[in-house]
Amino acid sequence: MQRTGWSVLRPLVLRLHFYAGVLVAPFLLVTAVTGLLYAGSFQAEKVIYAHELSVPAGERTLPVSQQVAAARKAHPEGKVAAVRPAPQPGDTTRVLLSDVPGVTAEHQLAVFVDPHTGSVRGALETYGATGALPMRTWLDDLHRNLHLGESGRLYSELAASWLWVVAGGGLALWIGRKRTNRKLRALALPDRAATGRRRTLSWHGAVGVWAAVGLFFLSATGLTWSTYAGANIDEIRQSLGQATPTVSTAVAEDHAHHGGSGGMAGMPGMPGMDGKKDGASGGAASADVGIDKVLKAARAEGLSNPVEIGLPTDSGSAYVVKQVQRSWPEKQDAVAVDPGTGKVTDVSRFADYPVLAKLTRYGIDLHTGTLFGIVNQIALAALALALIFLIVLGYRMWWQRRPTRAHALSFGRPLPRGAWRQIPLPVLIPLGLVVAVVGWAVPLLGISLAAFLVVDILLGVIGRRRVPAPVD
């Protein structure tokens, strides 16, 4: 009698889950451990860098231009790229410098200024839109690329590419098992009466059920900014008109000559982005309305704290003031301000973002632990611990399947080959097409899956050749 439905697919899913678990689990384990460390870095950062981040709240706040002047006096090197005014009492203002000797192009030097007194509290390298400081930046790089640069990102993309496959296959196998007790409790809780490998499997399956949705989410959001799959996702979003909007920084031609000293003109005697006095740059630069008026124009458009004021990148571009709150509710509005007139030339509202752009923003911020603050970070830590637990139990099951009569260091037997031959063509052909499309969209998944198949075929050929020929 020919088998149909899940009974036909189960051997194939089981074999794929086994091989993916054995071969990809080391990459998943590294991402889980580094992700666990990163989840705790937000709170650690507040303690380690408390002197730079916090000041006693004062009654008056200095104009942002004076705070920038104080930062430039202490650190005249590089250029002023952006300013993040203190978002609330007790916080410091960050003056972000680029092109600083000894600081890589991907990073900036953040000078921390007391907004009430103008005293400089210190300077630290910072990275990314969330303003990660050295400790969190180091852990972020460890999680993202193992400090191996762009080539190292392949490890995390490989892990993210397979995580949903391993989690989905395990969930299907656990739910689809033939069980005498089909109550929800039997799926969601381990069997206390089981022993040996069955006990390990019981815990592995129960924890996997609880963690599955979170693991799917981590995989999907991790792929959105990966090297190859992320590029495909961006291309799809753009083709659907779902790209993240940006404000136009172009200004009218009659104002294009303004702001020649980096947009810090109109503040006599204050060092500009290049470390020179603005007064030395001539009358054209003095027409710049200045950072205080730019911030006032942004406030008039409804941009509340926290904000970042990006300075003009050249003589023909505008200031860009954008909200940088990545916690719920998101604040991602942005405006462009003409440095010559102080008028807003373009506006981008987060409320007007396309649906996929909003979901991408929410997904990334949830993945990085910023969307819901400490609750988000605790949830990420719990998911990381669950994944570590699942991987350890998976390897333990492999060990428990080993032949006990063989030598002690042998591993568990692989599952039988040829499961795909049992699948009817009307199912196998569409399944193959789906796998091909997914392999194209997620290249590292497709390439590694093809490599698994080649290795498996070679091992099968070698195994058949080692079988002794029958004696006549």
CSV table of C-alpha atoms in Angstrom, one decimal:
chain,number,residue,atom,x,y,z
A,1,MET,CA,0.0,0.0,0.0
A,2,GLN,CA,1.4,3.4,-1.1
A,3,ARG,CA,2.0,5.9,1.7
A,4,THR,CA,0.6,9.4,1.4
A,5,GLY,CA,0.7,12.7,3.1
A,6,TRP,CA,3.0,13.4,6.1
A,7,SER,CA,4.1,9.7,6.2
A,8,VAL,CA,5.8,10.2,2.8
A,9,LEU,CA,7.5,13.6,3.7
A,10,ARG,CA,8.5,12.7,7.2
A,11,PRO,CA,11.6,10.7,6.4
A,12,LEU,CA,12.9,13.5,4.1
A,13,VAL,CA,12.3,16.1,6.8
A,14,LEU,CA,13.8,13.9,9.4
A,15,ARG,CA,17.0,13.4,7.4
A,16,LEU,CA,17.2,17.2,6.6
A,17,HIS,CA,16.7,18.1,10.2
A,18,PHE,CA,19.4,15.6,11.3
A,19,TYR,CA,22.0,16.8,8.9
A,20,ALA,CA,21.2,20.5,9.3
A,21,GLY,CA,21.3,20.1,13.1
A,22,VAL,CA,24.6,18.3,13.1
A,23,LEU,CA,26.4,20.4,10.5
A,24,VAL,CA,24.9,23.9,11.0
A,25,ALA,CA,24.4,23.7,14.8
A,26,PRO,CA,28.0,25.0,15.5
A,27,PHE,CA,27.2,28.2,13.6
A,28,LEU,CA,23.8,28.5,15.4
A,29,LEU,CA,25.6,28.0,18.7
A,30,VAL,CA,28.0,30.8,18.1
A,31,THR,CA,25.2,33.2,17.1
A,32,ALA,CA,23.2,32.2,20.2
A,33,VAL,CA,26.1,32.7,22.6
A,34,THR,CA,27.1,36.0,21.1
A,35,GLY,CA,23.5,37.1,20.9
A,36,LEU,CA,23.1,36.3,24.6
A,37,LEU,CA,26.1,38.5,25.4
A,38,TYR,CA,24.7,41.3,23.2
A,39,ALA,CA,21.3,41.2,24.8
A,40,GLY,CA,22.9,42.1,28.2
A,41,SER,CA,25.1,44.9,26.7
A,42,PHE,CA,22.5,47.6,26.9
A,43,GLN,CA,22.3,47.6,30.6
A,44,ALA,CA,26.0,47.0,31.1
A,45,GLU,CA,26.7,50.0,28.8
A,46,LYS,CA,24.7,52.3,31.2
A,47,VAL,CA,26.9,51.2,34.1
A,48,ILE,CA,30.3,51.2,32.4
A,49,TYR,CA,29.9,54.6,30.7
A,50,ALA,CA,27.8,56.3,33.4
A,51,HIS,CA,30.2,59.2,33.6
A,52,GLU,CA,30.0,60.0,29.9
A,53,LEU,CA,26.2,59.4,29.6
A,54,SER,CA,24.8,61.1,32.8
A,55,VAL,CA,25.1,64.5,34.5
A,56,PRO,CA,23.2,66.2,37.3
A,57,ALA,CA,20.1,67.8,35.9
A,58,GLY,CA,20.4,71.6,35.7
A,59,GLU,CA,17.9,74.5,35.6
A,60,ARG,CA,19.1,75.9,32.3
A,61,THR,CA,20.4,74.4,29.1
A,62,LEU,CA,23.0,76.0,26.9
A,63,PRO,CA,22.3,76.6,23.2
A,64,VAL,CA,23.4,73.6,21.1
A,65,SER,CA,25.9,75.8,19.2
A,66,GLN,CA,27.7,76.5,22.5
A,67,GLN,CA,27.8,72.9,23.4
A,68,VAL,CA,29.3,72.1,20.0
A,69,ALA,CA,31.8,74.9,20.5
A,70,ALA,CA,32.9,73.3,23.8
A,71,ALA,CA,33.3,69.9,22.2
A,72,ARG,CA,35.4,71.4,19.3
A,73,LYS,CA,37.6,73.2,21.8
A,74,ALA,CA,38.4,69.9,23.5
A,75,HIS,CA,38.5,67.9,20.3
A,76,PRO,CA,39.4,70.0,17.2
A,77,GLU,CA,40.3,67.0,15.2
A,78,GLY,CA,38.1,65.7,12.4
A,79,LYS,CA,34.8,67.1,11.3
A,80,VAL,CA,31.5,67.6,13.0
A,81,ALA,CA,29.2,65.1,11.3
A,82,ALA,CA,26.1,65.3,13.6
A,83,VAL,CA,24.9,66.4,17.0
A,84,ARG,CA,22.5,64.6,19.3
A,85,PRO,CA,21.2,67.1,21.9
A,86,ALA,CA,20.5,65.7,25.3
A,87,PRO,CA,17.1,64.0,25.0
A,88,GLN,CA,16.1,64.5,28.6
A,89,PRO,CA,17.3,66.0,31.9
A,90,GLY,CA,20.3,64.1,33.2
A,91,ASP,CA,21.6,63.1,29.8
A,92,THR,CA,24.6,64.5,27.9
A,93,THR,CA,24.7,65.9,24.4
A,94,ARG,CA,26.7,63.9,21.9
A,95,VAL,CA,28.8,65.8,19.3
A,96,LEU,CA,29.7,63.2,16.6
A,97,LEU,CA,33.0,63.7,14.8
A,98,SER,CA,34.0,61.9,11.6
A,99,ASP,CA,37.4,61.6,9.8
A,100,VAL,CA,39.1,61.5,13.2
A,101,PRO,CA,42.6,60.0,13.1
A,102,GLY,CA,42.6,56.5,14.5
A,103,VAL,CA,38.9,56.0,14.2
A,104,THR,CA,37.7,53.8,11.3
A,105,ALA,CA,35.3,55.2,8.6
A,106,GLU,CA,32.4,53.1,9.9
A,107,HIS,CA,32.7,54.6,13.4
A,108,GLN,CA,32.6,58.2,14.8
A,109,LEU,CA,34.0,59.8,17.8
A,110,ALA,CA,31.3,60.9,20.2
A,111,VAL,CA,32.2,63.9,22.5
A,112,PHE,CA,29.9,64.0,25.5
A,113,VAL,CA,29.0,67.5,26.7
A,114,ASP,CA,27.1,68.6,29.8
A,115,PRO,CA,24.2,70.5,28.3
A,116,HIS,CA,24.0,72.7,31.4
A,117,THR,CA,27.6,73.7,32.0
A,118,GLY,CA,29.3,73.0,28.7
A,119,SER,CA,31.9,70.8,30.3
A,120,VAL,CA,33.2,67.9,28.3
A,121,ARG,CA,32.6,64.6,30.1
A,122,GLY,CA,34.7,62.5,27.7
A,123,ALA,CA,34.9,61.0,24.2
A,124,LEU,CA,34.2,57.5,23.0
A,125,GLU,CA,33.9,55.8,19.7
A,126,THR,CA,30.4,55.1,18.6
A,127,TYR,CA,28.7,53.0,15.9
A,128,GLY,CA,25.4,52.8,14.2
A,129,ALA,CA,22.1,54.5,14.4
A,130,THR,CA,21.6,53.4,18.0
A,131,GLY,CA,24.8,55.0,19.1
A,132,ALA,CA,26.5,51.9,20.4
A,133,LEU,CA,29.6,52.6,22.5
A,134,PRO,CA,32.8,50.5,22.5
A,135,MET,CA,31.7,47.6,24.6
A,136,ARG,CA,28.4,47.1,22.8
A,137,THR,CA,30.0,47.7,19.4
A,138,TRP,CA,32.6,45.0,20.1
A,139,LEU,CA,29.9,42.5,21.0
A,140,ASP,CA,27.8,43.6,18.0
A,141,ASP,CA,30.8,42.9,15.7
A,142,LEU,CA,31.4,39.5,17.5
A,143,HIS,CA,27.7,38.5,16.9
A,144,ARG,CA,27.6,39.9,13.3
A,145,ASN,CA,31.0,38.8,11.8
A,146,LEU,CA,33.3,37.4,14.6
A,147,HIS,CA,35.5,40.5,14.0
A,148,LEU,CA,36.5,39.1,10.6
A,149,GLY,CA,35.0,42.0,8.5
A,150,GLU,CA,32.6,41.5,5.6
A,151,SER,CA,33.8,37.9,5.0
A,152,GLY,CA,32.9,37.0,8.6
A,153,ARG,CA,29.3,38.1,8.0
A,154,LEU,CA,28.8,34.9,6.0
A,155,TYR,CA,28.8,32.8,9.2
A,156,SER,CA,25.9,34.8,10.7
A,157,GLU,CA,24.0,34.7,7.3
A,158,LEU,CA,24.5,31.0,7.1
A,159,ALA,CA,23.1,30.6,10.6
A,160,ALA,CA,20.1,32.8,9.9
A,161,SER,CA,19.5,31.0,6.6
A,162,TRP,CA,19.2,27.6,8.3
A,163,LEU,CA,17.6,28.6,11.6
A,164,TRP,CA,14.0,28.7,10.2
A,165,VAL,CA,14.6,25.4,8.3
A,166,VAL,CA,15.9,23.6,11.4
A,167,ALA,CA,13.1,25.1,13.6
A,168,GLY,CA,10.4,24.5,11.1
A,169,GLY,CA,11.5,20.9,10.5
A,170,GLY,CA,11.8,20.1,14.2
A,171,LEU,CA,8.4,21.6,14.9
A,172,ALA,CA,6.8,19.6,12.1
A,173,LEU,CA,8.5,16.4,13.3
A,174,TRP,CA,7.4,17.0,16.9
A,175,ILE,CA,3.8,17.8,16.1
A,176,GLY,CA,3.6,15.0,13.5
A,177,ARG,CA,4.8,12.2,15.7
A,178,LYS,CA,2.5,9.3,16.3
A,179,ARG,CA,1.5,9.9,19.9
A,180,THR,CA,-1.0,8.1,22.1
A,181,ASN,CA,-1.6,11.3,23.9
A,182,ARG,CA,-2.6,14.1,21.5
A,183,LYS,CA,-3.4,16.7,24.2
A,184,LEU,CA,-1.7,20.0,23.9
A,185,ARG,CA,0.1,19.3,27.2
A,186,ALA,CA,1.9,16.4,25.6
A,187,LEU,CA,3.4,18.7,22.9
A,188,ALA,CA,4.2,21.7,25.2
A,189,LEU,CA,5.6,19.9,28.2
A,190,PRO,CA,8.3,17.2,28.5
A,191,ASP,CA,7.4,13.6,29.4
A,192,ARG,CA,8.6,13.1,33.0
A,193,ALA,CA,8.2,9.4,32.8
A,194,ALA,CA,10.5,9.0,29.8
A,195,THR,CA,14.1,7.8,30.2
A,196,GLY,CA,17.2,7.8,28.1
A,197,ARG,CA,17.0,9.1,24.6
A,198,ARG,CA,13.2,9.5,24.8
A,199,ARG,CA,13.6,11.8,27.7
A,200,THR,CA,16.1,13.9,25.8
A,201,LEU,CA,13.8,14.0,22.8
A,202,SER,CA,10.9,15.0,25.0
A,203,TRP,CA,12.8,18.0,26.4
A,204,HIS,CA,14.1,18.9,23.0
A,205,GLY,CA,10.7,18.9,21.5
A,206,ALA,CA,8.9,20.7,24.3
A,207,VAL,CA,11.4,23.5,24.4
A,208,GLY,CA,11.4,23.7,20.6
A,209,VAL,CA,7.6,24.3,20.6
A,210,TRP,CA,7.9,27.2,23.0
A,211,ALA,CA,10.8,28.8,21.1
A,212,ALA,CA,9.8,28.1,17.5
A,213,VAL,CA,8.0,31.4,16.8
A,214,GLY,CA,10.8,33.4,18.3
A,215,LEU,CA,13.4,31.5,16.3
A,216,PHE,CA,11.4,32.0,13.1
A,217,PHE,CA,11.4,35.7,13.9
A,218,LEU,CA,15.2,35.9,14.6
A,219,SER,CA,15.9,34.1,11.3
A,220,ALA,CA,13.7,36.4,9.2
A,221,THR,CA,14.8,39.6,10.7
A,222,GLY,CA,18.5,38.5,10.7
A,223,LEU,CA,18.3,37.9,7.0
A,224,THR,CA,16.9,41.4,6.3
A,225,TRP,CA,20.4,43.0,6.7
A,226,SER,CA,22.5,40.1,5.7
A,227,THR,CA,24.9,40.4,2.7
A,228,TYR,CA,23.2,38.3,0.0
A,229,ALA,CA,19.7,37.4,1.2
A,230,GLY,CA,19.4,41.0,2.5
A,231,ALA,CA,20.2,42.4,-1.0
A,232,ASN,CA,17.5,40.2,-2.5
A,233,ILE,CA,15.0,41.3,0.1
A,234,ASP,CA,15.9,45.0,-0.5
A,235,GLU,CA,15.5,44.4,-4.3
A,236,ILE,CA,12.0,42.9,-3.7
A,237,ARG,CA,10.9,45.7,-1.4
A,238,GLN,CA,12.1,48.3,-4.0
A,239,SER,CA,10.3,46.6,-6.8
A,240,LEU,CA,7.1,46.6,-4.7
A,241,GLY,CA,7.5,50.3,-3.9
A,242,GLN,CA,8.2,49.4,-0.2
A,243,ALA,CA,11.6,50.9,0.2
A,244,THR,CA,12.3,53.1,3.3
A,245,PRO,CA,11.8,56.8,2.4
A,246,THR,CA,14.5,59.4,2.8
A,247,VAL,CA,14.4,63.2,2.7
A,248,SER,CA,15.9,65.1,-0.2
A,249,THR,CA,19.0,67.1,0.9
A,250,ALA,CA,19.2,69.2,-2.3
A,251,VAL,CA,18.9,73.0,-1.7
A,252,ALA,CA,18.1,75.8,-4.1
A,253,GLU,CA,21.0,76.9,-6.4
A,254,ASP,CA,21.1,80.4,-4.9
A,255,HIS,CA,21.9,78.9,-1.5
A,256,ALA,CA,24.3,76.3,-2.7
A,257,HIS,CA,27.3,78.4,-1.8
A,258,HIS,CA,26.3,78.7,1.8
A,259,GLY,CA,27.6,76.5,4.7
A,260,GLY,CA,31.1,76.2,3.3
A,261,SER,CA,32.6,75.6,6.7
A,262,GLY,CA,30.5,72.6,7.4
A,263,GLY,CA,27.2,74.2,8.4
A,264,MET,CA,28.5,75.7,11.7
A,265,ALA,CA,28.6,79.2,10.4
A,266,GLY,CA,26.8,82.1,12.1
A,267,MET,CA,28.5,81.1,15.3
A,268,PRO,CA,31.5,83.6,15.5
A,269,GLY,CA,34.7,82.1,16.7
A,270,MET,CA,33.5,78.5,16.9
A,271,PRO,CA,35.7,75.9,15.2
A,272,GLY,CA,34.0,74.3,12.2
A,273,MET,CA,34.0,70.7,11.0
A,274,ASP,CA,37.6,71.1,9.7
A,275,GLY,CA,38.9,72.5,12.9
A,276,LYS,CA,39.3,76.1,11.6
A,277,LYS,CA,37.5,79.2,12.8
A,278,ASP,CA,34.4,79.9,10.8
A,279,GLY,CA,35.2,83.6,10.7
A,280,ALA,CA,38.2,82.7,8.4
A,281,SER,CA,36.0,81.2,5.8
A,282,GLY,CA,34.6,84.4,4.4
A,283,GLY,CA,31.2,86.1,4.2
A,284,ALA,CA,29.5,83.3,2.2
A,285,ALA,CA,29.7,80.9,5.1
A,286,SER,CA,28.4,83.5,7.6
A,287,ALA,CA,25.0,83.3,5.8
A,288,ASP,CA,24.4,79.9,7.4
A,289,VAL,CA,21.6,80.3,9.8
A,290,GLY,CA,23.3,78.0,12.4
A,291,ILE,CA,22.4,74.8,14.1
A,292,ASP,CA,20.2,76.5,16.7
A,293,LYS,CA,17.8,77.9,14.2
A,294,VAL,CA,17.9,74.6,12.3
A,295,LEU,CA,16.8,72.7,15.4
A,296,LYS,CA,14.1,75.3,16.0
A,297,ALA,CA,12.7,74.8,12.5
A,298,ALA,CA,12.7,71.0,13.1
A,299,ARG,CA,10.9,71.5,16.4
A,300,ALA,CA,8.2,73.5,14.6
A,301,GLU,CA,7.6,70.5,12.4
A,302,GLY,CA,6.9,68.4,15.4
A,303,LEU,CA,10.3,66.6,15.8
A,304,SER,CA,10.5,66.0,19.5
A,305,ASN,CA,13.4,64.3,21.3
A,306,PRO,CA,15.5,62.3,20.7
A,307,VAL,CA,16.9,63.9,17.5
A,308,GLU,CA,20.1,63.9,15.6
A,309,ILE,CA,21.1,66.9,13.6
A,310,GLY,CA,23.2,65.9,10.5
A,311,LEU,CA,25.3,68.7,9.1
A,312,PRO,CA,25.4,69.4,5.3
A,313,THR,CA,27.9,67.1,3.6
A,314,ASP,CA,28.8,69.6,0.9
A,315,SER,CA,28.0,73.2,-0.2
A,316,GLY,CA,24.8,72.1,-2.0
A,317,SER,CA,23.1,70.0,0.6
A,318,ALA,CA,20.8,70.7,3.6
A,319,TYR,CA,20.9,69.9,7.2
A,320,VAL,CA,19.0,66.7,8.0
A,321,VAL,CA,17.2,66.5,11.4
A,322,LYS,CA,15.8,63.1,12.2
A,323,GLN,CA,14.3,61.4,15.2
A,324,VAL,CA,16.3,58.5,16.5
A,325,GLN,CA,14.0,56.8,19.0
A,326,ARG,CA,14.0,53.0,18.3
A,327,SER,CA,11.8,52.1,21.2
A,328,TRP,CA,8.0,51.9,21.2
A,329,PRO,CA,6.5,54.0,19.9
A,330,GLU,CA,9.0,54.5,17.1
A,331,LYS,CA,10.1,58.1,16.3
A,332,GLN,CA,11.6,58.2,12.8
A,333,ASP,CA,10.3,61.5,11.3
A,334,ALA,CA,12.9,63.5,9.5
A,335,VAL,CA,13.2,67.0,7.9
A,336,ALA,CA,15.7,68.7,5.6
A,337,VAL,CA,16.5,72.3,6.4
A,338,ASP,CA,18.1,74.8,4.0
A,339,PRO,CA,21.2,76.2,5.7
A,340,GLY,CA,20.9,79.5,3.9
A,341,THR,CA,17.3,80.3,4.8
A,342,GLY,CA,16.5,78.0,7.8
A,343,LYS,CA,13.4,76.8,6.0
A,344,VAL,CA,12.3,73.2,5.9
A,345,THR,CA,12.6,71.9,2.3
A,346,ASP,CA,11.5,68.3,2.7
A,347,VAL,CA,9.7,66.2,5.3
A,348,SER,CA,9.5,62.4,5.9
A,349,ARG,CA,6.9,61.0,8.3
A,350,PHE,CA,7.2,57.5,9.8
A,351,ALA,CA,3.4,57.3,9.7
A,352,ASP,CA,3.6,57.5,5.9
A,353,TYR,CA,6.2,54.7,5.5
A,354,PRO,CA,5.1,51.8,3.3
A,355,VAL,CA,3.9,48.8,5.2
A,356,LEU,CA,7.0,46.6,4.5
A,357,ALA,CA,9.3,49.5,5.4
A,358,LYS,CA,7.6,49.8,8.8
A,359,LEU,CA,7.7,46.1,9.4
A,360,THR,CA,11.4,46.0,8.6
A,361,ARG,CA,12.0,48.8,11.0
A,362,TYR,CA,10.0,47.1,13.8
A,363,GLY,CA,11.6,43.8,13.0
A,364,ILE,CA,15.2,45.0,13.2
A,365,ASP,CA,14.6,47.0,16.3
A,366,LEU,CA,12.9,44.0,18.0
A,367,HIS,CA,15.8,41.8,16.9
A,368,THR,CA,18.4,44.2,18.3
A,369,GLY,CA,16.6,44.6,21.6
A,370,THR,CA,15.6,48.3,21.4
A,371,LEU,CA,11.9,48.2,20.6
A,372,PHE,CA,10.6,47.3,24.0
A,373,GLY,CA,13.7,48.1,26.1
A,374,ILE,CA,14.6,45.7,28.9
A,375,VAL,CA,11.6,43.4,28.3
A,376,ASN,CA,12.8,43.0,24.7
A,377,GLN,CA,16.3,42.2,25.9
A,378,ILE,CA,15.1,39.7,28.4
A,379,ALA,CA,13.1,37.9,25.7
A,380,LEU,CA,16.1,37.8,23.4
A,381,ALA,CA,18.3,36.4,26.2
A,382,ALA,CA,15.6,33.7,26.9
A,383,LEU,CA,15.5,32.8,23.1
A,384,ALA,CA,19.3,32.6,23.0
A,385,LEU,CA,19.3,30.3,26.1
A,386,ALA,CA,16.6,28.1,24.5
A,387,LEU,CA,18.6,27.7,21.3
A,388,ILE,CA,21.7,26.8,23.2
A,389,PHE,CA,19.7,24.2,25.2
A,390,LEU,CA,18.1,22.8,22.0
A,391,ILE,CA,21.5,22.4,20.3
A,392,VAL,CA,23.1,20.7,23.3
A,393,LEU,CA,20.1,18.3,23.6
A,394,GLY,CA,20.3,17.7,19.8
A,395,TYR,CA,23.9,16.6,20.0
A,396,ARG,CA,23.1,14.5,23.1
A,397,MET,CA,20.5,12.6,21.1
A,398,TRP,CA,23.0,12.0,18.4
A,399,TRP,CA,25.4,10.6,21.0
A,400,GLN,CA,22.7,8.5,22.5
A,401,ARG,CA,21.9,6.9,19.1
A,402,ARG,CA,25.5,5.6,18.8
A,403,PRO,CA,26.0,1.8,18.6
A,404,THR,CA,26.7,0.8,22.2
A,405,ARG,CA,28.5,-2.4,21.2
A,406,ALA,CA,31.0,-0.5,19.0
A,407,HIS,CA,34.0,1.4,20.3
A,408,ALA,CA,33.1,4.0,22.9
A,409,LEU,CA,33.8,7.1,20.7
A,410,SER,CA,31.5,6.3,17.8
A,411,PHE,CA,28.7,8.7,16.9
A,412,GLY,CA,25.0,8.1,16.2
A,413,ARG,CA,24.1,6.4,12.9
A,414,PRO,CA,22.8,8.7,10.2
A,415,LEU,CA,19.3,8.3,9.0
A,416,PRO,CA,18.7,6.0,5.9
A,417,ARG,CA,19.2,7.6,2.4
A,418,GLY,CA,16.7,7.7,-0.4
A,419,ALA,CA,13.8,9.3,1.4
A,420,TRP,CA,13.1,11.5,-1.5
A,421,ARG,CA,12.5,8.5,-3.8
A,422,GLN,CA,9.4,7.7,-1.7
A,423,ILE,CA,7.7,11.0,-2.6
A,424,PRO,CA,5.3,10.9,-5.5
A,425,LEU,CA,6.2,13.0,-8.5
A,426,PRO,CA,3.2,15.3,-8.2
A,427,VAL,CA,4.5,16.3,-4.8
A,428,LEU,CA,8.3,16.1,-5.5
A,429,ILE,CA,8.3,18.4,-8.6
A,430,PRO,CA,6.5,21.4,-6.9
A,431,LEU,CA,8.6,20.8,-3.8
A,432,GLY,CA,11.8,20.9,-5.9
A,433,LEU,CA,10.7,24.2,-7.5
A,434,VAL,CA,10.0,25.7,-4.1
A,435,VAL,CA,13.4,24.7,-2.8
A,436,ALA,CA,15.0,26.2,-6.0
A,437,VAL,CA,13.2,29.5,-5.5
A,438,VAL,CA,14.1,29.6,-1.8
A,439,GLY,CA,17.7,28.7,-2.6
A,440,TRP,CA,17.8,31.6,-5.0
A,441,ALA,CA,16.3,34.1,-2.5
A,442,VAL,CA,18.5,32.8,0.3
A,443,PRO,CA,21.8,32.0,-1.5
A,444,LEU,CA,23.8,30.6,1.4
A,445,LEU,CA,20.9,28.2,2.2
A,446,GLY,CA,20.8,27.0,-1.4
A,447,ILE,CA,24.6,26.6,-1.8
A,448,SER,CA,25.0,24.8,1.5
A,449,LEU,CA,22.1,22.5,0.8
A,450,ALA,CA,23.6,21.6,-2.5
A,451,ALA,CA,26.9,20.9,-0.8
A,452,PHE,CA,25.1,18.6,1.7
A,453,LEU,CA,23.5,16.7,-1.1
A,454,VAL,CA,26.8,16.3,-3.0
A,455,VAL,CA,28.6,15.1,0.2
A,456,ASP,CA,25.7,12.7,1.0
A,457,ILE,CA,25.8,11.2,-2.5
A,458,LEU,CA,29.6,10.8,-2.3
A,459,LEU,CA,29.3,9.1,1.1
A,460,GLY,CA,26.6,6.8,-0.3
A,461,VAL,CA,28.8,5.8,-3.3
A,462,ILE,CA,31.8,5.2,-1.0
A,463,GLY,CA,29.7,3.2,1.3
A,464,ARG,CA,28.4,0.9,-1.5
A,465,ARG,CA,31.9,0.3,-2.7
A,466,ARG,CA,33.0,-0.8,0.7
A,467,VAL,CA,30.2,-3.5,0.9
A,468,PRO,CA,31.9,-6.8,0.1
A,469,ALA,CA,30.7,-8.6,-3.0
A,470,PRO,CA,28.6,-11.7,-2.5
A,471,VAL,CA,30.5,-15.0,-2.6
A,472,ASP,CA,29.3,-17.4,-5.2
